[in-house]
Short mmCIF file of C-alpha atoms in Angstrom, two decimals:
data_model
loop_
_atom_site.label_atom_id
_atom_site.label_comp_id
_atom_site.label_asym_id
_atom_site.label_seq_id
_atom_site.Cartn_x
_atom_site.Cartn_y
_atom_site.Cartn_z
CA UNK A 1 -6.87 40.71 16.60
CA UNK A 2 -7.21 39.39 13.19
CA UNK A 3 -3.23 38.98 11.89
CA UNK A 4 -2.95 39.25 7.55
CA UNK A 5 -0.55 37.17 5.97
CA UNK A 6 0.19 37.68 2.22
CA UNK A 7 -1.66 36.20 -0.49
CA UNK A 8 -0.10 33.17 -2.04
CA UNK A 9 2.01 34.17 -5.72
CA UNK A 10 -0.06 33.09 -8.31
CA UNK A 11 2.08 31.57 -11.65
CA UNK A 12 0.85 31.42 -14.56
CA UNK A 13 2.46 30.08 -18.08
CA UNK A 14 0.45 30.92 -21.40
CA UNK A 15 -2.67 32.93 -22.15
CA UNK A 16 -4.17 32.85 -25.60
CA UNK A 17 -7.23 33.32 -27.80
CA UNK A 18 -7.31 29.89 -29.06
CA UNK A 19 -5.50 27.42 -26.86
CA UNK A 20 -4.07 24.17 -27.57
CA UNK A 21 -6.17 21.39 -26.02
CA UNK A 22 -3.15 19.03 -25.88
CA UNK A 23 -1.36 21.48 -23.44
CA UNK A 24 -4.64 22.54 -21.48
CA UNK A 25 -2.85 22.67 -18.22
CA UNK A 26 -0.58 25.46 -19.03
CA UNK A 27 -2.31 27.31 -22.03
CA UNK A 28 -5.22 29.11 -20.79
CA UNK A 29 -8.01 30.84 -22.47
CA UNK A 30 -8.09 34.48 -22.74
CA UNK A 31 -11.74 34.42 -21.69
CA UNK A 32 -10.78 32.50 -18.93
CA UNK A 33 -8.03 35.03 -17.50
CA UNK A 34 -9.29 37.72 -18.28
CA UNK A 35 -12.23 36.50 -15.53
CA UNK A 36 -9.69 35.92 -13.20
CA UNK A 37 -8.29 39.44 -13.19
CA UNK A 38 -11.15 40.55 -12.82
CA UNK A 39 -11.79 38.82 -9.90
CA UNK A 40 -8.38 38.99 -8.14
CA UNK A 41 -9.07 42.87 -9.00
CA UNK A 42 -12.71 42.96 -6.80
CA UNK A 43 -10.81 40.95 -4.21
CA UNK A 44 -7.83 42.71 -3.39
CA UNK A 45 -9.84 46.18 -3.84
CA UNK A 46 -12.37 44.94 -1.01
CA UNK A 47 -8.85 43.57 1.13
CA UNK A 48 -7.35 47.04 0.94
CA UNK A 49 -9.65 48.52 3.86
CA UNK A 50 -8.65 45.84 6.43
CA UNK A 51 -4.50 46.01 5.29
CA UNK A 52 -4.30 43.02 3.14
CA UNK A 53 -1.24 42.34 1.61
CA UNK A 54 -1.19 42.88 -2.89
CA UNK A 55 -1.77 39.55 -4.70
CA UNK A 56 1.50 39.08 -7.18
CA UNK A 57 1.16 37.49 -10.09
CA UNK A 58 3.93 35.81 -11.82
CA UNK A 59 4.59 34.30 -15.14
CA UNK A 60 7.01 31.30 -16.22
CA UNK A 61 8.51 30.97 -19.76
CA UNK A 62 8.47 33.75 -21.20
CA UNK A 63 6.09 33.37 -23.82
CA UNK A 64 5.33 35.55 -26.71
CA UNK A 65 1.86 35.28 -26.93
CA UNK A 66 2.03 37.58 -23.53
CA UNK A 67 2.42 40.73 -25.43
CA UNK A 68 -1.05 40.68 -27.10
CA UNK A 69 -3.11 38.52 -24.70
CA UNK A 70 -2.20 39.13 -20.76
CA UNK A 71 -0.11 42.18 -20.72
CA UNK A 72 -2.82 44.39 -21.92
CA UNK A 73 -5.21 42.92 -19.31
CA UNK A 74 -2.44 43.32 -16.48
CA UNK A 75 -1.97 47.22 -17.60
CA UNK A 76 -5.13 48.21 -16.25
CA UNK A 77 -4.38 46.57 -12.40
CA UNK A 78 -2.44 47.73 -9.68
CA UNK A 79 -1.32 43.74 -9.30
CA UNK A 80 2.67 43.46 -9.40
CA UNK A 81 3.50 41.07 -12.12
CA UNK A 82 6.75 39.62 -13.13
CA UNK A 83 7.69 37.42 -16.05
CA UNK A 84 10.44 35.02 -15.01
CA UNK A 85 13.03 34.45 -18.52
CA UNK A 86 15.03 32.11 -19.99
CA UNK A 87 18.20 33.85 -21.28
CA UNK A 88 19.36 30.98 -23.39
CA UNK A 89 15.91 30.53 -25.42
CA UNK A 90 15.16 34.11 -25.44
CA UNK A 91 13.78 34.78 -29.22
CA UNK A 92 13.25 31.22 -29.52
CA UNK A 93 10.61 28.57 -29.00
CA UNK A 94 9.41 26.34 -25.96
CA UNK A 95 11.75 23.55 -27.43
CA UNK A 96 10.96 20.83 -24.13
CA UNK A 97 7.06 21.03 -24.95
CA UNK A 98 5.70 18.38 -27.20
CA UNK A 99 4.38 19.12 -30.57
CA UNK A 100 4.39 22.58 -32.29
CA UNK A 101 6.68 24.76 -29.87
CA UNK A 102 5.41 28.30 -28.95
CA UNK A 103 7.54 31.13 -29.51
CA UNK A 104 9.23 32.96 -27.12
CA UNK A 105 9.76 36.71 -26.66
CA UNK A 106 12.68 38.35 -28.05
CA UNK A 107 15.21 40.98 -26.49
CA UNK A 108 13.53 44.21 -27.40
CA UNK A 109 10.39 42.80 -26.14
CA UNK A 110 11.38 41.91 -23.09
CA UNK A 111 13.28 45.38 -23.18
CA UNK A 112 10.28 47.36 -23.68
CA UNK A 113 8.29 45.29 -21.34
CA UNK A 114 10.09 45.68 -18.64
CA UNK A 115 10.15 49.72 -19.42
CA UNK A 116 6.39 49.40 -19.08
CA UNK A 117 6.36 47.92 -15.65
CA UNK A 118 7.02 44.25 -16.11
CA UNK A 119 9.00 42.83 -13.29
CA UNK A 120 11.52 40.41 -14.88
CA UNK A 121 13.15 37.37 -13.00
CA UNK A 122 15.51 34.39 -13.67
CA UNK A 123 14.04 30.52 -14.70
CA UNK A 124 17.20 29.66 -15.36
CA UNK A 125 19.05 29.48 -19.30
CA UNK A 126 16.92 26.35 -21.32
CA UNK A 127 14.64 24.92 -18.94
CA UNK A 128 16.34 22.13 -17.53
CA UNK A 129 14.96 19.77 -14.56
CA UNK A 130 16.93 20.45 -11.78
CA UNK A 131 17.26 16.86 -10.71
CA UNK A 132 19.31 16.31 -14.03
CA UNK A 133 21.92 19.09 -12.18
CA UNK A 134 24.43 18.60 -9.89
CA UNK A 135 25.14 21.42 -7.58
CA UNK A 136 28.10 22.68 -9.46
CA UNK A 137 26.15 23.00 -12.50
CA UNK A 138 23.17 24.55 -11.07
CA UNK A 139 25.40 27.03 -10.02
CA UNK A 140 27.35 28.30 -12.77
CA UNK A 141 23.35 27.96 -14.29
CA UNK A 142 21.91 30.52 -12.08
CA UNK A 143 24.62 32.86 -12.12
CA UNK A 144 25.12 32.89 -15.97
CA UNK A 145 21.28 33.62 -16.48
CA UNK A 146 21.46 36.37 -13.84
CA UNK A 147 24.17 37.74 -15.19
CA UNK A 148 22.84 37.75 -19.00
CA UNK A 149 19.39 38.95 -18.08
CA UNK A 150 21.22 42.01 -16.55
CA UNK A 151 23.45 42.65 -18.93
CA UNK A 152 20.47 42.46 -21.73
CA UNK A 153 18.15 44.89 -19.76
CA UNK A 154 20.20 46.45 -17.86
CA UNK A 155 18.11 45.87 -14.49
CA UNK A 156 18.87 43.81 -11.31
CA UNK A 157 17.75 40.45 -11.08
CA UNK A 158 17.45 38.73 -7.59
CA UNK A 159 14.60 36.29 -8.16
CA UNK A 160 14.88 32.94 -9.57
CA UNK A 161 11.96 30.46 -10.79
CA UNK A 162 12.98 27.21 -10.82
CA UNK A 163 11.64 24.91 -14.20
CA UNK A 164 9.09 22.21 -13.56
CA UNK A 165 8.40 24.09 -9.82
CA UNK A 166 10.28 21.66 -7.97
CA UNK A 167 13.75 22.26 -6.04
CA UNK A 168 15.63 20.49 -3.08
CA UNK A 169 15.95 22.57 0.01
CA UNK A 170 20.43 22.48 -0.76
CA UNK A 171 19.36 23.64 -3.92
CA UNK A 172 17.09 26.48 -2.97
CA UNK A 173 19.77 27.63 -0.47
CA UNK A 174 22.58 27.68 -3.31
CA UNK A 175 20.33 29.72 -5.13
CA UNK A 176 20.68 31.85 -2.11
CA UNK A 177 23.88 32.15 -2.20
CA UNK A 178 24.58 33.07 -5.63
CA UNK A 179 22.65 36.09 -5.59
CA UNK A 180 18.65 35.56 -5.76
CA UNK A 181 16.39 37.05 -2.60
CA UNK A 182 13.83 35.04 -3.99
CA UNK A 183 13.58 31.36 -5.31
CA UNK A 184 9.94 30.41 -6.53
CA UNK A 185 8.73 27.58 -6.79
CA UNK A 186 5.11 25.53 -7.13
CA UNK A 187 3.25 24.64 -4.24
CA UNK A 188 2.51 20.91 -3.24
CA UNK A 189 2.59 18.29 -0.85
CA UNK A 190 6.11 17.78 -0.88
CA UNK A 191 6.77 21.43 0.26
CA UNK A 192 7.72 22.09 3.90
CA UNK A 193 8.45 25.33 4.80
CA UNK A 194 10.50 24.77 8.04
CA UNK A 195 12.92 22.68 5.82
CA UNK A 196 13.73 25.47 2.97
CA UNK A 197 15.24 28.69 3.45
CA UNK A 198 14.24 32.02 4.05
CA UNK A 199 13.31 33.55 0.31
CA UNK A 200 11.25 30.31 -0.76
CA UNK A 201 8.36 31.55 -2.20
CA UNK A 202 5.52 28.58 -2.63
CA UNK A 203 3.44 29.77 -5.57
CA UNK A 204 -0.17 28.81 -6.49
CA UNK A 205 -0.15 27.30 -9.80
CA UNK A 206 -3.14 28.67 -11.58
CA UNK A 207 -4.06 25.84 -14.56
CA UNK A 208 -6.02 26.59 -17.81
CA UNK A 209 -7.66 23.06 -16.89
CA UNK A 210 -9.03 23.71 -13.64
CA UNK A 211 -12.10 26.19 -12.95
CA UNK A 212 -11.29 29.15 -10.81
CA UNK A 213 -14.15 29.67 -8.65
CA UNK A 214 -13.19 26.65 -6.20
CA UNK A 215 -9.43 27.75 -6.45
CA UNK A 216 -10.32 31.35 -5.16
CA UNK A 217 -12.49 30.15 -2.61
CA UNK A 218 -8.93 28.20 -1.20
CA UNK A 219 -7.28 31.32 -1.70
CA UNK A 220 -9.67 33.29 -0.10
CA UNK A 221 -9.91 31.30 2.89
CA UNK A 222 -5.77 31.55 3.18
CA UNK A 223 -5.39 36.01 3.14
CA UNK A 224 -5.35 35.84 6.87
CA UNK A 225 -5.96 34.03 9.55
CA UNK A 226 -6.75 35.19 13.42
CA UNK A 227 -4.58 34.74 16.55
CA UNK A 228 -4.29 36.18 19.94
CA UNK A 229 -3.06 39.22 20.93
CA UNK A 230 -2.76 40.60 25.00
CA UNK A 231 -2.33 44.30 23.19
CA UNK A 232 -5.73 46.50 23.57
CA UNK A 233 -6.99 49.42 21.84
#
């Protein structure tokens, strides 16, 4: 019996028609993800005969840019995407990157976004490393950006993205408890599942730096694996 498990969440940051060298890792090319939609598309429509599970795609930041270069891409897949927010920077810039910051979307963007389809989900208010937070502050954090991003849009937030991808497993479980289903963060060596709650989702950071074909092949490889089963047809 062959067993499906899902595919990992994919996270993404910017996507734009002429991106800036000196942030290659998290700028990507338009060219460049607009091949890997198309991909991911092939994929999970070959998957669907055998029961996969849908690949998600997720975006951190909250940058403007989105409107004009992924969204449009995004409208013409089945692939659920949600944009994870900053409440505190929202109509602002990307003030904790170096150089020229990118702008951020606004309210009635993000309002008319998520009309359209777009998932939307906490990162927290300004982008703040959670090992500069003690557990107080990281909670009166997460609830006041839950609370704002509901109140702007009127929706129900109960996923969290946590800046920089990193948490501590007492972290991820007081995000937990203050209200979020989900806590997201970036996949690495340092992550154990068995020590971090149920709701910890390890996302596959997908980098404007690295190609995608040897990245896919990984991902391919991890859709399912096979195990026993004493059950017969």
């Amino acid at each position: 019996m062959v067993a499906l498990r899902p595919m990992p969440t994919l996270v993404y940051h910017m996507v734009s028609k002429r991106p800036a060298h000196t942030r290659a890792r998290f700028d990507m090319s338009l060219d460049m993800f607009t091949q890997q939609v198309q991909a991911l598309r092939a994929f999970q429509s070959a998957m669907q005969g055998v029961g996969a599970y849908p690949i998600h795609i997720s975006f951190d930041d909250g940058y403007e840019s989105f409107v004009d270069t992924a969204w449009p891409i995004l409208q013409d897949t089945t692939l659920p995407v949600t944009m994870f927010v900053l409440p505190g920077l929202v109509g602002g810039s990307a003030r904790w990157l170096d150089g020229d910051p990118p702008s951020l979307l606004g309210w009635p963007q993000l309002q008319a976004l998520s009309a359209e389809g777009l998932g939307i989900g906490s990162h927290l208010m300004t982008h703040t490393h959670l090992g500069k937070m003690s557990l107080k502050i990281l909670s009166a954090e997460a609830i006041r950006s839950k609370l704002s991003l509901e109140d702007a849009l009127g929706l129900a937030v109960d996923k969290v993205a946590v800046p920089y991808g990193y948490c501590t497993p007492d972290q991820a479980r007081l995000l937990r408890d203050v209200g979020y289903k989900e806590v997201h963060i970036v996949d690495g060596p340092w992550f154990r599942q068995t020590q971090y709650p149920d709701g910890v989702i390890a996302r596959q950071e997908m980098r404007g730096d690295i190609p995608f074909e040897g990245r896919f092949q990984i991902l391919r490889r991890n859709l399912y694996h096979e195990c026993r089963s004493d059950s017969r047809p």
